Short mmCIF file of C-alpha atoms in Angstrom, two decimals:
data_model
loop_
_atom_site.label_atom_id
_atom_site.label_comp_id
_atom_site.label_asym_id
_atom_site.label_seq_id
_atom_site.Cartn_x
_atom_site.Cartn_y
_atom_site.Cartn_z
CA UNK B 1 0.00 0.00 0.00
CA UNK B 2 2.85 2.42 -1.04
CA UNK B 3 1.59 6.10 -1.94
CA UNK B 4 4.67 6.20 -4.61
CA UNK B 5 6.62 3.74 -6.54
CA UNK B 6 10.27 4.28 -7.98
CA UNK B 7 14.10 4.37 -7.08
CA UNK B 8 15.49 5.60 -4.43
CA UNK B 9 18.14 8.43 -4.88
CA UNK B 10 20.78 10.11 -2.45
CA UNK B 11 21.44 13.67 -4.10
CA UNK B 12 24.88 14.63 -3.12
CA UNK B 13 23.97 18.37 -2.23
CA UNK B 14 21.14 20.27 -1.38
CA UNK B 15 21.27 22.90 -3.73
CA UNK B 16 21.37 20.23 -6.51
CA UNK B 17 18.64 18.45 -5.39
CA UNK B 18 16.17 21.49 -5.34
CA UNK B 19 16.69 21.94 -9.11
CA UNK B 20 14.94 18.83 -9.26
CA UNK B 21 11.51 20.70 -8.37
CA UNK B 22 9.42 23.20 -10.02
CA UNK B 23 8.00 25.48 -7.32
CA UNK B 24 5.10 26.74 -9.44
CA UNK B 25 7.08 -10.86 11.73
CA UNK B 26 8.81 -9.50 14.05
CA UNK B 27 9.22 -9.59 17.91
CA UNK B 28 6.54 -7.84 19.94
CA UNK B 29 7.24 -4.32 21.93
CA UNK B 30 7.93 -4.93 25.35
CA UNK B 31 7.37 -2.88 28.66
CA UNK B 32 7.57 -3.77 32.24
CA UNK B 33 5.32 -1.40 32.92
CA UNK B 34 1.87 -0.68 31.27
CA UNK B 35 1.42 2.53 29.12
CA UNK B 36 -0.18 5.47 31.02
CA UNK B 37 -2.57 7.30 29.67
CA UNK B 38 -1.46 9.88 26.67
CA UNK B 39 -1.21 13.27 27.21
CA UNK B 40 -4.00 14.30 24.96
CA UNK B 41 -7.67 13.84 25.69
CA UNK B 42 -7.58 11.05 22.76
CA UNK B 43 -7.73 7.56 24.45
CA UNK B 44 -5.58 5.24 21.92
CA UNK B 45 -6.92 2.16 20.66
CA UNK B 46 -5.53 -0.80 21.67
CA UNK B 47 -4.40 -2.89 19.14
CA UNK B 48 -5.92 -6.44 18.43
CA UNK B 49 -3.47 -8.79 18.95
CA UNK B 50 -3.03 -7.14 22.84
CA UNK B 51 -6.84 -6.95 23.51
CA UNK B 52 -7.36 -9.56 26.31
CA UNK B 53 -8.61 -12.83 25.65
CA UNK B 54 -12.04 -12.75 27.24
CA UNK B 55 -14.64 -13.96 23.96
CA UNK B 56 -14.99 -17.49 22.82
CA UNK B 57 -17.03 -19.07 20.41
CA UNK B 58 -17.42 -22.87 19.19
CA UNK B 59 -14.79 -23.84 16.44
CA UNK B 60 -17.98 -24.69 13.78
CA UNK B 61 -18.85 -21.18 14.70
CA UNK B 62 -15.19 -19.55 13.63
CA UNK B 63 -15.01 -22.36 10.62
CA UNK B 64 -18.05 -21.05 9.21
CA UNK B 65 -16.94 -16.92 9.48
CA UNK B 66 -14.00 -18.43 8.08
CA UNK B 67 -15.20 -19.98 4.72
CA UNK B 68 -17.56 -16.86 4.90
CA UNK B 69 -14.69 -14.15 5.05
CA UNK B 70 -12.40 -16.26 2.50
CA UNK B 71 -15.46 -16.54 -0.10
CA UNK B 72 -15.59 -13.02 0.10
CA UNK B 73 -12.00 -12.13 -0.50
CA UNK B 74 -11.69 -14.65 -3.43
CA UNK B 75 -14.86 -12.91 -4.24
CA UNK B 76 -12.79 -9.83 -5.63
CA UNK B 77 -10.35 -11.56 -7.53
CA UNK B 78 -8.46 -8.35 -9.72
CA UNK B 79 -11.10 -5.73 -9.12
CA UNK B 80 -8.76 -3.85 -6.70
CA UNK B 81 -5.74 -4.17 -8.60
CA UNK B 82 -7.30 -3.28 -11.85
CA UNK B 83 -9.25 -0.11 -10.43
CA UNK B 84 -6.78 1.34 -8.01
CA UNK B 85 -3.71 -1.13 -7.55
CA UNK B 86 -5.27 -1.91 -4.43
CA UNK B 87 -5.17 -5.61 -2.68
CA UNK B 88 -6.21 -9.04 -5.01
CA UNK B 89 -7.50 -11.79 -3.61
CA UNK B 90 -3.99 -13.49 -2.68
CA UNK B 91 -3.45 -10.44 -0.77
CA UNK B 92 -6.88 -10.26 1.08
CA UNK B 93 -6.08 -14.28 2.36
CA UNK B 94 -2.83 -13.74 3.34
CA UNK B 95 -4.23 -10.57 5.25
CA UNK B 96 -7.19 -13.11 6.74
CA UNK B 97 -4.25 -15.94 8.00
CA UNK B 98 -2.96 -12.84 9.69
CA UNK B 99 -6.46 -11.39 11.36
CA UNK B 100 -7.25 -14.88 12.44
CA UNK B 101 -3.58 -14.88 14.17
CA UNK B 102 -4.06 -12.05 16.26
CA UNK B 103 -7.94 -12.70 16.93
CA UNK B 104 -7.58 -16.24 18.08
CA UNK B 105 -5.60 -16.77 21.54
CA UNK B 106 -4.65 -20.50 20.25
CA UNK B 107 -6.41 -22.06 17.44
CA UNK B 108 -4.65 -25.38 18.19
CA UNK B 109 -6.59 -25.77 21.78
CA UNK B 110 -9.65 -26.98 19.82
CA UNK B 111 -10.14 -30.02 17.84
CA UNK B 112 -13.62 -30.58 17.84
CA UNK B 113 -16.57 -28.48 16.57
CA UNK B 114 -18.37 -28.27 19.53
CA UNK B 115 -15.21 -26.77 21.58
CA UNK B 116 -14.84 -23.53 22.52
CA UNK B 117 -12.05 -21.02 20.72
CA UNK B 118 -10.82 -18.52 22.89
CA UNK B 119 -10.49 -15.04 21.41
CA UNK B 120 -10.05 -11.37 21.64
CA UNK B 121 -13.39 -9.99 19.90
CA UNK B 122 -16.59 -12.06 19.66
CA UNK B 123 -17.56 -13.91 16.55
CA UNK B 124 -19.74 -10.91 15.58
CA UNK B 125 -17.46 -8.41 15.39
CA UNK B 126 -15.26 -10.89 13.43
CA UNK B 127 -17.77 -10.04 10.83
CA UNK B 128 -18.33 -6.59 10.89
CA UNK B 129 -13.95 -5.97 10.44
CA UNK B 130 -14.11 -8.15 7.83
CA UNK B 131 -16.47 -6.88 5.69
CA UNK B 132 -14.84 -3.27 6.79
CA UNK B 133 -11.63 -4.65 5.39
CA UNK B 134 -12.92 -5.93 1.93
CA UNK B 135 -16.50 -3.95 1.24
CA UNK B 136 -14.92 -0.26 2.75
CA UNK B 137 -11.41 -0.79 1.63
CA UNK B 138 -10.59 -0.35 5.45
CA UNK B 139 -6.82 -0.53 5.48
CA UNK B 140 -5.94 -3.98 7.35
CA UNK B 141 -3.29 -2.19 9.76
CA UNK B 142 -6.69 0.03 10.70
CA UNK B 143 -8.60 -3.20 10.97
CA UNK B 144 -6.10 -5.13 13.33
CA UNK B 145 -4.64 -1.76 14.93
CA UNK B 146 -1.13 -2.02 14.13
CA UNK B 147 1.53 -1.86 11.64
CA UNK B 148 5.12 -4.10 11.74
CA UNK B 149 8.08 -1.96 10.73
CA UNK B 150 11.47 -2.56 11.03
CA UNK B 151 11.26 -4.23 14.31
CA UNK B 152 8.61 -2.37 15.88
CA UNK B 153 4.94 -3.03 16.26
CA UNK B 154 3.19 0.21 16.14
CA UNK B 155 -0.42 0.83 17.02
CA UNK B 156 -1.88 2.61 14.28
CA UNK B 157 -5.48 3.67 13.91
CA UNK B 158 -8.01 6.17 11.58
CA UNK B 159 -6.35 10.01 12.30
CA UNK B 160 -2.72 8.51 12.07
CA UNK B 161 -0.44 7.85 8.96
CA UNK B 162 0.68 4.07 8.54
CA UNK B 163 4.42 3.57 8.66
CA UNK B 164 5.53 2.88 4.79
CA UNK B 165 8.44 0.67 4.51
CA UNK B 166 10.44 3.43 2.68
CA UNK B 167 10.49 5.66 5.72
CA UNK B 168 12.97 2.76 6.87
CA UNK B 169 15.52 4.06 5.10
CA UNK B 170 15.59 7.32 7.10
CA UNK B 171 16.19 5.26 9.76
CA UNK B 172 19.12 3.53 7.87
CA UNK B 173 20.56 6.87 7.21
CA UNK B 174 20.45 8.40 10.59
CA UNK B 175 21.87 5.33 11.72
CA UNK B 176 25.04 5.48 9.45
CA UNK B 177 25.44 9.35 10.27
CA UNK B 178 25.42 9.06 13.75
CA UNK B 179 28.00 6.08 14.07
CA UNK B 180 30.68 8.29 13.16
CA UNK B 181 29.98 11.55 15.15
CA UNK B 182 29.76 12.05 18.43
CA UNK B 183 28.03 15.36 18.43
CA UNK B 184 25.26 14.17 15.85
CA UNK B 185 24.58 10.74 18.62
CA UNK B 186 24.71 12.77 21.61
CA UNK B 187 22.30 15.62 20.31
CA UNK B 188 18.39 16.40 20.63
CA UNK B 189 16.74 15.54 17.34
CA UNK B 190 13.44 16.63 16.29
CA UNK B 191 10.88 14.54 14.16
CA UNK B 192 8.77 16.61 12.80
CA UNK B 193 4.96 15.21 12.07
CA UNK B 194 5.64 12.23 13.81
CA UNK B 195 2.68 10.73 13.09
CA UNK B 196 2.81 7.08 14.82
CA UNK B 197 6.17 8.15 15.98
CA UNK B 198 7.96 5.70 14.19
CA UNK B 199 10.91 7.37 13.22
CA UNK B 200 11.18 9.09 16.41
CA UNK B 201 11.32 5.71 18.48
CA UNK B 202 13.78 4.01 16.00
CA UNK B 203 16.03 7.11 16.07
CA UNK B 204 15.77 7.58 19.58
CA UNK B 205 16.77 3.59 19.93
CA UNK B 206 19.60 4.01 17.20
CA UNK B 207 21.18 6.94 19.46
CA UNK B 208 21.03 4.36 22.54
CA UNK B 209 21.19 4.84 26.12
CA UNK B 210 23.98 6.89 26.56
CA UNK B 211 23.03 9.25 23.51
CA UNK B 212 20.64 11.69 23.03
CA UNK B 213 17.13 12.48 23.02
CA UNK B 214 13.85 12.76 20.40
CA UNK B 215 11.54 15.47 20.37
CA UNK B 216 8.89 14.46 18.19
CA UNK B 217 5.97 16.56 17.28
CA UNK B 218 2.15 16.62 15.25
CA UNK B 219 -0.41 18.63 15.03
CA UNK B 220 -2.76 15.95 15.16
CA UNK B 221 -4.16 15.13 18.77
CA UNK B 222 -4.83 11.69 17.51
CA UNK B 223 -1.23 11.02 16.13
CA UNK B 224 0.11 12.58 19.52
CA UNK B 225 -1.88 9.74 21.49
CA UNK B 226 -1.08 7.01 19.50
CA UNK B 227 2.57 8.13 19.49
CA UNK B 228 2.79 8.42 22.81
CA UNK B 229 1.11 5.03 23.71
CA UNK B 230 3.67 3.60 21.26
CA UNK B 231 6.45 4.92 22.94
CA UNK B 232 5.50 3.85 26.14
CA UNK B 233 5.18 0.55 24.59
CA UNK B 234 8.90 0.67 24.10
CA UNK B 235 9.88 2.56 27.90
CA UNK B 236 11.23 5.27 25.57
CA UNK B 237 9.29 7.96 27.74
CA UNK B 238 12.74 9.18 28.89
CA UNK B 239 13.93 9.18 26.08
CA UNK B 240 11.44 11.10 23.85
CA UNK B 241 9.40 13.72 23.92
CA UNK B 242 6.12 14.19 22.77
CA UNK B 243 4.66 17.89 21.91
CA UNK B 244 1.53 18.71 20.04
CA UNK B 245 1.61 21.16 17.73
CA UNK B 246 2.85 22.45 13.40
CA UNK B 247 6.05 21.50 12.07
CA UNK B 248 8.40 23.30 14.29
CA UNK B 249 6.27 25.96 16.59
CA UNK B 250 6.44 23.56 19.35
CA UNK B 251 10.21 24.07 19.12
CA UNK B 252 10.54 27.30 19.85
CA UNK B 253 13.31 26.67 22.66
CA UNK B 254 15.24 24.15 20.47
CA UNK B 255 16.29 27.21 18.09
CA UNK B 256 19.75 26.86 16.75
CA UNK B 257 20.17 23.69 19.19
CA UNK B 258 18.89 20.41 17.31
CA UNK B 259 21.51 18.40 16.36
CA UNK B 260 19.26 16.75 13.96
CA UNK B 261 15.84 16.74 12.05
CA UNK B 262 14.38 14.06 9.78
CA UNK B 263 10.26 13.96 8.88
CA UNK B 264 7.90 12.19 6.18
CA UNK B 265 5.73 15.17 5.38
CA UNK B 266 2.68 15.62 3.13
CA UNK B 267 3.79 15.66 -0.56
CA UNK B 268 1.08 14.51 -2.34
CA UNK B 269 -0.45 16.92 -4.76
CA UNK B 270 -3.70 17.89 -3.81
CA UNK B 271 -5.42 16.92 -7.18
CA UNK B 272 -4.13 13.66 -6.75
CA UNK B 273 -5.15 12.45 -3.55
CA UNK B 274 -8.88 11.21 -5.47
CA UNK B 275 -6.74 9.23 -7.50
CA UNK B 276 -4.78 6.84 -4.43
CA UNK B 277 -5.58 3.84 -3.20
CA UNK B 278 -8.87 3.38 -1.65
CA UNK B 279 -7.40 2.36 1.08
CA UNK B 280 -5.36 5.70 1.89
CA UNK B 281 -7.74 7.94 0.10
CA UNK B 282 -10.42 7.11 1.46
CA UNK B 283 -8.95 6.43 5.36
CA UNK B 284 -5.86 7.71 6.06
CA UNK B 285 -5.21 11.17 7.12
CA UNK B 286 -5.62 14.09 4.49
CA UNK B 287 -3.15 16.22 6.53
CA UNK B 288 -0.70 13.38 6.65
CA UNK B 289 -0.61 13.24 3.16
CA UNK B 290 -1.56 16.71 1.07
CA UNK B 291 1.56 18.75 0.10
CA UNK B 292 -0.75 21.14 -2.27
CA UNK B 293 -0.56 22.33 -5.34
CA UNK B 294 2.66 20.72 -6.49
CA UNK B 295 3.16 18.68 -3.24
CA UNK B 296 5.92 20.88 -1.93
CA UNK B 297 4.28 23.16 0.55
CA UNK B 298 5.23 21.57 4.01
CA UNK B 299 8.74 20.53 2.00
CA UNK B 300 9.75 23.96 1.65
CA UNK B 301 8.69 25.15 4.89
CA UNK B 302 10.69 22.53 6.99
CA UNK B 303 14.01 23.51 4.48
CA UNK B 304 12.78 27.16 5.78
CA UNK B 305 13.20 26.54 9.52
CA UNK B 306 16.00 23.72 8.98
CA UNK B 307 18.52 26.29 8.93
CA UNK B 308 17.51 27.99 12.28
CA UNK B 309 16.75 25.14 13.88
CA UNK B 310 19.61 23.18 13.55
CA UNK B 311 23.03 23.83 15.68
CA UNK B 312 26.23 24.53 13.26
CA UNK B 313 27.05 20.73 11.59
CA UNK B 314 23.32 19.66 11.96
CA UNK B 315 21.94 17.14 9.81
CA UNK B 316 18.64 16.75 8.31
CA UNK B 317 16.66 14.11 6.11
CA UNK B 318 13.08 14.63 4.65
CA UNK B 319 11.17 12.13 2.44
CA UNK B 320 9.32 14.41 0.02
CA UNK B 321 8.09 13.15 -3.59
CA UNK B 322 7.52 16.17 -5.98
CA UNK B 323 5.54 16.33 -9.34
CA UNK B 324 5.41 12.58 -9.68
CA UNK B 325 9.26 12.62 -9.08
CA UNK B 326 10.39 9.07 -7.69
CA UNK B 327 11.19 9.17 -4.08
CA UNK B 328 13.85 11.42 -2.60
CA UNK B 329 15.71 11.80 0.36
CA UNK B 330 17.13 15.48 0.99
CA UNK B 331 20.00 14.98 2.79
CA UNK B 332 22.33 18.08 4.16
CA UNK B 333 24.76 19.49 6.76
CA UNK B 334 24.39 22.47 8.22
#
């Protein structure tokens, strides 16, 4: 479910790379101590696979929503693919095997149709996030509440962005800069629309214990929630900090001081976002993904502030695509 498709490319300098635009399974988090509640006055959803195991139902009960939910993804065959590149029916089983996984405390407990299943939602609302999933184009990380990336698994849910696996490769790059200089490790980055906070928990575990720290911000209330939950889910609370608020006005004390700044910001054009994916059209966050008119808007401001942001030998990466340009990482010191 990738908003853009194409190669990757590391422009050498930053003034090079602005000619480019016109300017017309993986192992579970782990806490000893249970997440608090966020900040905001938006309760996070819990994902599914952590919902306690209090519903059962008979096995001939969950065999039968079974051959019911995998009729109706085989149902679908191409349709998806052929109107919007969305999922095909391979996709929506695989995506089933998976729902059933985190639904079902242990499928192998039963044998017999008569025996009870143990589960995390009742046989019902098996149902009704099924047919969300396949008749609404609900995105499956939306239906089972999270999204694996990298080695994280991040609650996500309607108001915040899913992780795309591209945004890895900020990580990647951070991780490479910082190995080599002290200063960059040992200095307060900023991500900026942090969305699920993703790259602000994978940055803030790259710069490790004795390094520094993440201030990670959104103006979403909903994003700031769900980050925060997530980084509790990781005991990064020390570590990072969440603040609610635009691209860099909740940094108003960091000014000249970040050692760092990477962010995934809008850069779809606006005309385009009718054209995506249902299932990020239709669900996912407009102000998580419209840049305007030519996709550049939040782009340029973040280059704007980089410069007063950032300390002397700062570093900063965005992940911008421009005028159906393939994807770019802007990469510069300071």
């Amino acid at each position: 479910m990738k908003l853009t498709l194409g190669i990757v490319n590391r422009p050498h300098s930053f003034p090079k790379l602005l000619n480019c635009f016109s300017f017309d399974s993986l192992g579970r988090p782990f806490c000893s101590s249970a997440p608090s509640s966020s900040p905001s006055c938006v309760k996070p959803q819990v994902p599914l696979y952590l919902r306690p195991p209090i519903y059962s139902t008979k096995l001939c009960d969950l065999k039968k929503w079974h051959d019911w939910a995998k009729g109706l993804s085989f149902s679908i065959g191409s349709t998806f693919v052929q109107s919007d590149n969305g999922p095909d029916s391979s996709m929506l089983c695989r995506e089933l095997k998976w729902f059933m996984e985190d639904a079902v405390e242990d499928l192998s407990l039963a044998t017999e149709d008569d025996e009870e299943v143990t589960m995390r939602v009742d046989v019902e609302e098996l149902y009704s996030l099924w047919k969300q999933r396949v008749q609404e184009r609900r995105p499956f990380q939306y239906v089972v509440g999270c999204e694996h990336w990298r080695d994280l698994i991040l609650s996500v849910q309607e108001g915040v962005l899913i992780p795309r696996p591209e945004t890895q490769l900020l990580v990647d790059i951070v991780s490479d800069v910082v190995s080599g200089n002290e200063d960059l490790r040992s200095g307060v980055w900023a991500d900026l629309g942090t969305g699920s906070g993703a790259l602000a928990i994978s940055i803030g575990r790259v710069l490790g214990k004795e390094g520094g720290r993440v201030i990670a911000t959104d103006l979403s209330p909903v994003a700031v929630a769900v980050a925060t939950y997530n980084v509790q889910r990781y005991c990064l609370q020390d570590k990072i900090d969440l603040r609610e608020g635009s691209w860099f006005e909740p940094l108003k004390d960091m000014e000249g001081k970040l050692a760092g700044l990477v962010s995934n910001p809008p850069y779809i054009p606006s005309e385009d976002i009718s054209g995506l994916q249902a299932e990020v059209g239709r669900h996912e966050p407009r102000l998580a993904l419209d840049g305007g008119i030519e996709g550049t808007n939040a782009l340029l401001h973040l280059c704007d502030g980089a410069g007063i942001m950032l300390k002397p030998g700062g570093f900063f990466a965005f992940e911008p695509v421009a005028n159906n340009h393939p994807l770019l990482l802007i990469l510069a010191h300071l």
